[in-house]
PDB file of C-alpha atoms in Angstrom:
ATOM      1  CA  UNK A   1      98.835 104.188 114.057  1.00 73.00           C
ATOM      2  CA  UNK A   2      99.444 106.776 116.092  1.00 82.00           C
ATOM      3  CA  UNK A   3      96.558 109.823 116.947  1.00 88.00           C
ATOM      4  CA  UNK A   4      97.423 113.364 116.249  1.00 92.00           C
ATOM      5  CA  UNK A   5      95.285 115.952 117.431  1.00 96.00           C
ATOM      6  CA  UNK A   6      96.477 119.620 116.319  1.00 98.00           C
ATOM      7  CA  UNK A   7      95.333 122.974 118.343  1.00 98.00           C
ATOM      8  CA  UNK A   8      96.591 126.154 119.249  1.00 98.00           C
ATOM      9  CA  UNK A   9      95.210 127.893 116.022  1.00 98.00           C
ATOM     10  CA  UNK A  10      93.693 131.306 116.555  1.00 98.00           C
ATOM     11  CA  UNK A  11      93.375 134.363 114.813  1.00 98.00           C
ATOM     12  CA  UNK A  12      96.151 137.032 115.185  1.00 98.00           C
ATOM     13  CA  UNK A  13      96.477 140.015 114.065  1.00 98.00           C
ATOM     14  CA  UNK A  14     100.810 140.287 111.461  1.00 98.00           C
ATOM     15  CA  UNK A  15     103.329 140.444 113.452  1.00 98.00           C
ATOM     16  CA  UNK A  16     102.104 138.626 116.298  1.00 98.00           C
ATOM     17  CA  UNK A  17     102.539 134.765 117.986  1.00 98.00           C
ATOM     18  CA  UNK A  18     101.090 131.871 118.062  1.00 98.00           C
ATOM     19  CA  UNK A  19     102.230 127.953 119.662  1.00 98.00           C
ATOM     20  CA  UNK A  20     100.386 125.411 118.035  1.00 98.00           C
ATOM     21  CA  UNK A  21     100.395 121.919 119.586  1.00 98.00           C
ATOM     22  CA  UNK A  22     100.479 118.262 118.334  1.00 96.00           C
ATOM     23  CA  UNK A  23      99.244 115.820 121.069  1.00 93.00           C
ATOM     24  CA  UNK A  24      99.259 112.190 120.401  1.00 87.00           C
ATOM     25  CA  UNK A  25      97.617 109.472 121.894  1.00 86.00           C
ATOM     26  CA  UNK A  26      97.843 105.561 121.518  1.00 73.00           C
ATOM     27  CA  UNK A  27     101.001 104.237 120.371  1.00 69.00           C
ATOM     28  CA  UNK A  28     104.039 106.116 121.129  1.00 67.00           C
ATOM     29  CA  UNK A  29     105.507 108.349 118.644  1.00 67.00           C
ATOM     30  CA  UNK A  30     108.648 109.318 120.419  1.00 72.00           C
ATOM     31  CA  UNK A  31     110.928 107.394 117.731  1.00 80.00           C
ATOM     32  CA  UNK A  32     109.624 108.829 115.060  1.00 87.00           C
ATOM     33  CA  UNK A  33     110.353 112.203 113.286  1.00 92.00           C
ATOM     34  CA  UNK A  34     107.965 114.814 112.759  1.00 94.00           C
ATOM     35  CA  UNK A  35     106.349 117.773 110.677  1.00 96.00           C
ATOM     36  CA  UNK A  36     104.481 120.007 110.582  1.00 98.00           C
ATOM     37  CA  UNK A  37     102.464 120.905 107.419  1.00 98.00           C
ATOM     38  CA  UNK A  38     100.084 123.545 106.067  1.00 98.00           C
ATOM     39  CA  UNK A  39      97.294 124.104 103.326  1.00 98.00           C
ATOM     40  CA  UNK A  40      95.843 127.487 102.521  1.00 97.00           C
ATOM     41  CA  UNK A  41      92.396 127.541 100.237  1.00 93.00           C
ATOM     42  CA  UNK A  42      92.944 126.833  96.714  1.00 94.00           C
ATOM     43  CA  UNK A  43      96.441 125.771  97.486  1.00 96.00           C
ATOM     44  CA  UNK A  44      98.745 122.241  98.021  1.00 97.00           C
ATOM     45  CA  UNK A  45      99.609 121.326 101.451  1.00 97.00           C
ATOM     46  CA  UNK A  46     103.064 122.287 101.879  1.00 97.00           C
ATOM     47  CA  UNK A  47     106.149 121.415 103.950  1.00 98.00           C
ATOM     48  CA  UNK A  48     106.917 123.800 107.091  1.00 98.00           C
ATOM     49  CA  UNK A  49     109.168 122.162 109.143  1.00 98.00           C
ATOM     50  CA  UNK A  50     110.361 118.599 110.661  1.00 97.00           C
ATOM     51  CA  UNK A  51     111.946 117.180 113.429  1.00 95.00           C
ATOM     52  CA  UNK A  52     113.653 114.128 114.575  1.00 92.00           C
ATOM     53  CA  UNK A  53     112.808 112.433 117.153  1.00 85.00           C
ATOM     54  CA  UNK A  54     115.580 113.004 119.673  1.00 85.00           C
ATOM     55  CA  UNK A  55     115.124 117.051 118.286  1.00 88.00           C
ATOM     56  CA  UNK A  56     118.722 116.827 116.896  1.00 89.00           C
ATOM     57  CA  UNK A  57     117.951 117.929 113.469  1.00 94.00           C
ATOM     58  CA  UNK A  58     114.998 120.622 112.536  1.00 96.00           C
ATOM     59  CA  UNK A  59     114.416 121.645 109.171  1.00 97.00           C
ATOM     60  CA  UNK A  60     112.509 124.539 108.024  1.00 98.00           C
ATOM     61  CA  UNK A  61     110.588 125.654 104.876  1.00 98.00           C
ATOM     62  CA  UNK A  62     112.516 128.717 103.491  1.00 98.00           C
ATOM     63  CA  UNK A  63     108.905 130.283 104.358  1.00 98.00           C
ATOM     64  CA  UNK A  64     109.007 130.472 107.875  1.00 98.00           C
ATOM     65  CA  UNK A  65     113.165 129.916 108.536  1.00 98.00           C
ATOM     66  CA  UNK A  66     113.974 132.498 111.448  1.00 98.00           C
ATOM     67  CA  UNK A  67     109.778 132.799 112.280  1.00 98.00           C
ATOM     68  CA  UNK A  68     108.541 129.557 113.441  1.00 98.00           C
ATOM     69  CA  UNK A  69     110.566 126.855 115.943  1.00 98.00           C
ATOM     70  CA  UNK A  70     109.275 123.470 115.776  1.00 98.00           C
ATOM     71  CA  UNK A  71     110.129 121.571 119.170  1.00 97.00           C
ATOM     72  CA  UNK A  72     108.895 118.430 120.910  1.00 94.00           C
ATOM     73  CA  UNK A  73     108.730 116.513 124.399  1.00 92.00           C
ATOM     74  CA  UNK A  74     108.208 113.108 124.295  1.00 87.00           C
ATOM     75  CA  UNK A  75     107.717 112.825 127.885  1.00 87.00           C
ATOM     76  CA  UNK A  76     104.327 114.556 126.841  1.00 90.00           C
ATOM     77  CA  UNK A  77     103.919 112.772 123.358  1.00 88.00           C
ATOM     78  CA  UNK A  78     103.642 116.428 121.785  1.00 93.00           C
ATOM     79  CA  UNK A  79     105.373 118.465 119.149  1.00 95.00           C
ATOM     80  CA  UNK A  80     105.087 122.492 118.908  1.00 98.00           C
ATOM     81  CA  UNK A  81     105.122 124.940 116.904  1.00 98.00           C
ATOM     82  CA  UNK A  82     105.924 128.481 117.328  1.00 98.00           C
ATOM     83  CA  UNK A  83     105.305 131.030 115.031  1.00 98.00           C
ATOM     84  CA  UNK A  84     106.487 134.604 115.898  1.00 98.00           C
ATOM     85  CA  UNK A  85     106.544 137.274 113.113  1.00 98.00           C
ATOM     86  CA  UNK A  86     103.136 136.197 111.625  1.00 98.00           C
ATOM     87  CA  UNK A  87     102.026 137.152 108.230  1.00 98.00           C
ATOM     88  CA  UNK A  88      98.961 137.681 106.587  1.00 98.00           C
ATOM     89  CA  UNK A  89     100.857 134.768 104.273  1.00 97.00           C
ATOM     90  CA  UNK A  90     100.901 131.999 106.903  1.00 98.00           C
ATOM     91  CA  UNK A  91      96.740 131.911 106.888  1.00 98.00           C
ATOM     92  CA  UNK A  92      96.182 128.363 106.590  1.00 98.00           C
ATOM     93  CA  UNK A  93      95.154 125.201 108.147  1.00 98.00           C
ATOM     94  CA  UNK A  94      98.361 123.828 110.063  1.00 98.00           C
ATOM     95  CA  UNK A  95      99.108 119.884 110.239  1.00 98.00           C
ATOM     96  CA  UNK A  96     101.300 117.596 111.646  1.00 97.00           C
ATOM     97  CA  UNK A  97     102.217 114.136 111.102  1.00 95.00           C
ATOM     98  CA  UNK A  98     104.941 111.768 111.755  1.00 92.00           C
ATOM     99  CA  UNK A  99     107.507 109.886 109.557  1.00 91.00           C
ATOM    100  CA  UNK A 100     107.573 106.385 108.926  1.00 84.00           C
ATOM    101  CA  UNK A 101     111.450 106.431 110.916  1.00 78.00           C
ATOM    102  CA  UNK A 102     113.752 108.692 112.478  1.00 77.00           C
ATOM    103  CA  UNK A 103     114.662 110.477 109.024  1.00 82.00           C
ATOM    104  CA  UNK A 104     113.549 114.223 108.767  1.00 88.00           C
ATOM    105  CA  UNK A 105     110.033 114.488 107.213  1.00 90.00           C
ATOM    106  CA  UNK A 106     110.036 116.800 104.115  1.00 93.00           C
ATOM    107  CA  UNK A 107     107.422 115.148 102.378  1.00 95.00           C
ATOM    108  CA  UNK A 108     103.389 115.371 102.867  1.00 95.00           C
ATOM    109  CA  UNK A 109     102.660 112.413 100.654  1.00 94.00           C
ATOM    110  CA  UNK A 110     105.740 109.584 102.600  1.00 92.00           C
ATOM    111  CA  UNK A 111     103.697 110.729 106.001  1.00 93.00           C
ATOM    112  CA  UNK A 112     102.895 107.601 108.169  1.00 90.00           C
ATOM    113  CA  UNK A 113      99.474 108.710 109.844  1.00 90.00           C
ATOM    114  CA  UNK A 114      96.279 109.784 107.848  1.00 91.00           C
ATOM    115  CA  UNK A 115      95.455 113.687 108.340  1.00 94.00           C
ATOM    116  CA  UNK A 116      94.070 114.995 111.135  1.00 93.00           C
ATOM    117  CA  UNK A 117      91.760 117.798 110.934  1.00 95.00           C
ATOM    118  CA  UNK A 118      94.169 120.570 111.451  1.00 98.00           C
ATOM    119  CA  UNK A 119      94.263 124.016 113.463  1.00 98.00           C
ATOM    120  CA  UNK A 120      93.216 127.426 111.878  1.00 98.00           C
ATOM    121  CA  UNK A 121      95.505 129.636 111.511  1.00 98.00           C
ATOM    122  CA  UNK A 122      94.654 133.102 110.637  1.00 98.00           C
ATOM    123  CA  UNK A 123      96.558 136.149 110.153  1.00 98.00           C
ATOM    124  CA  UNK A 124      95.137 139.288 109.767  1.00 98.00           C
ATOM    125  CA  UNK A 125      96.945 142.567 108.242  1.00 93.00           C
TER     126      UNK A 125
END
């Protein structure tokens, strides 16, 4: 499998910015799509938005469409994530994870890597 290792997280005070990071290690993960996901306290993890792995297609949860910007450069084995506009809403612990092919990842339970521990995100009105 491949290692994902999330960071980036911070606190930040609504209406402010944050780039989170997904750096892999291991086995390469540039032909695979990816997404990132988030779980508030009390709450399912939820979809936030995927890419492919040539960054032809993102997807976005309806959310955070026109906020956040997922991105990646497989040169450095890492996908982004950047969140502008931020809202006390968006509080949560961000994830990523990869597909199990080059299809857009929508899904948090057809992921094809166990979870990671995740980056803190917290917004603060």
């Amino acid at each position: 499998q491949v290692q994902l290792v999330e960071s980036g997280g911070g606190l930040v005070q609504a209406g402010g910015s944050l780039r989170l990071s997904c750096a892999a290690s291991g086995r390469t993960f540039s032909t695979y799509s990816m997404g990132w996901f988030r779980q508030a306290p009390g709450k399912e993890r939820e979809f936030v938005a995927t890419i492919t792995w040539n960054g032809g297609t993102k997807l976005y949860a309806d959310s955070v469409k026109g906020r956040f910007t997922i991105s990646r450069d497989n040169a450095k084995n890492t996908v982004y994530l950047q969140m502008n506009s931020l809202k006390p809403e968006d509080t949560a612990v961000y994830y990523c994870n990869t597909g199990r092919g080059a299809t857009v990842l929508r899904d948090p339970n057809s992921v094809g890597n166990s979870w990671g521990q995740g980056t803190q995100v917290t917004v603060s009105s």
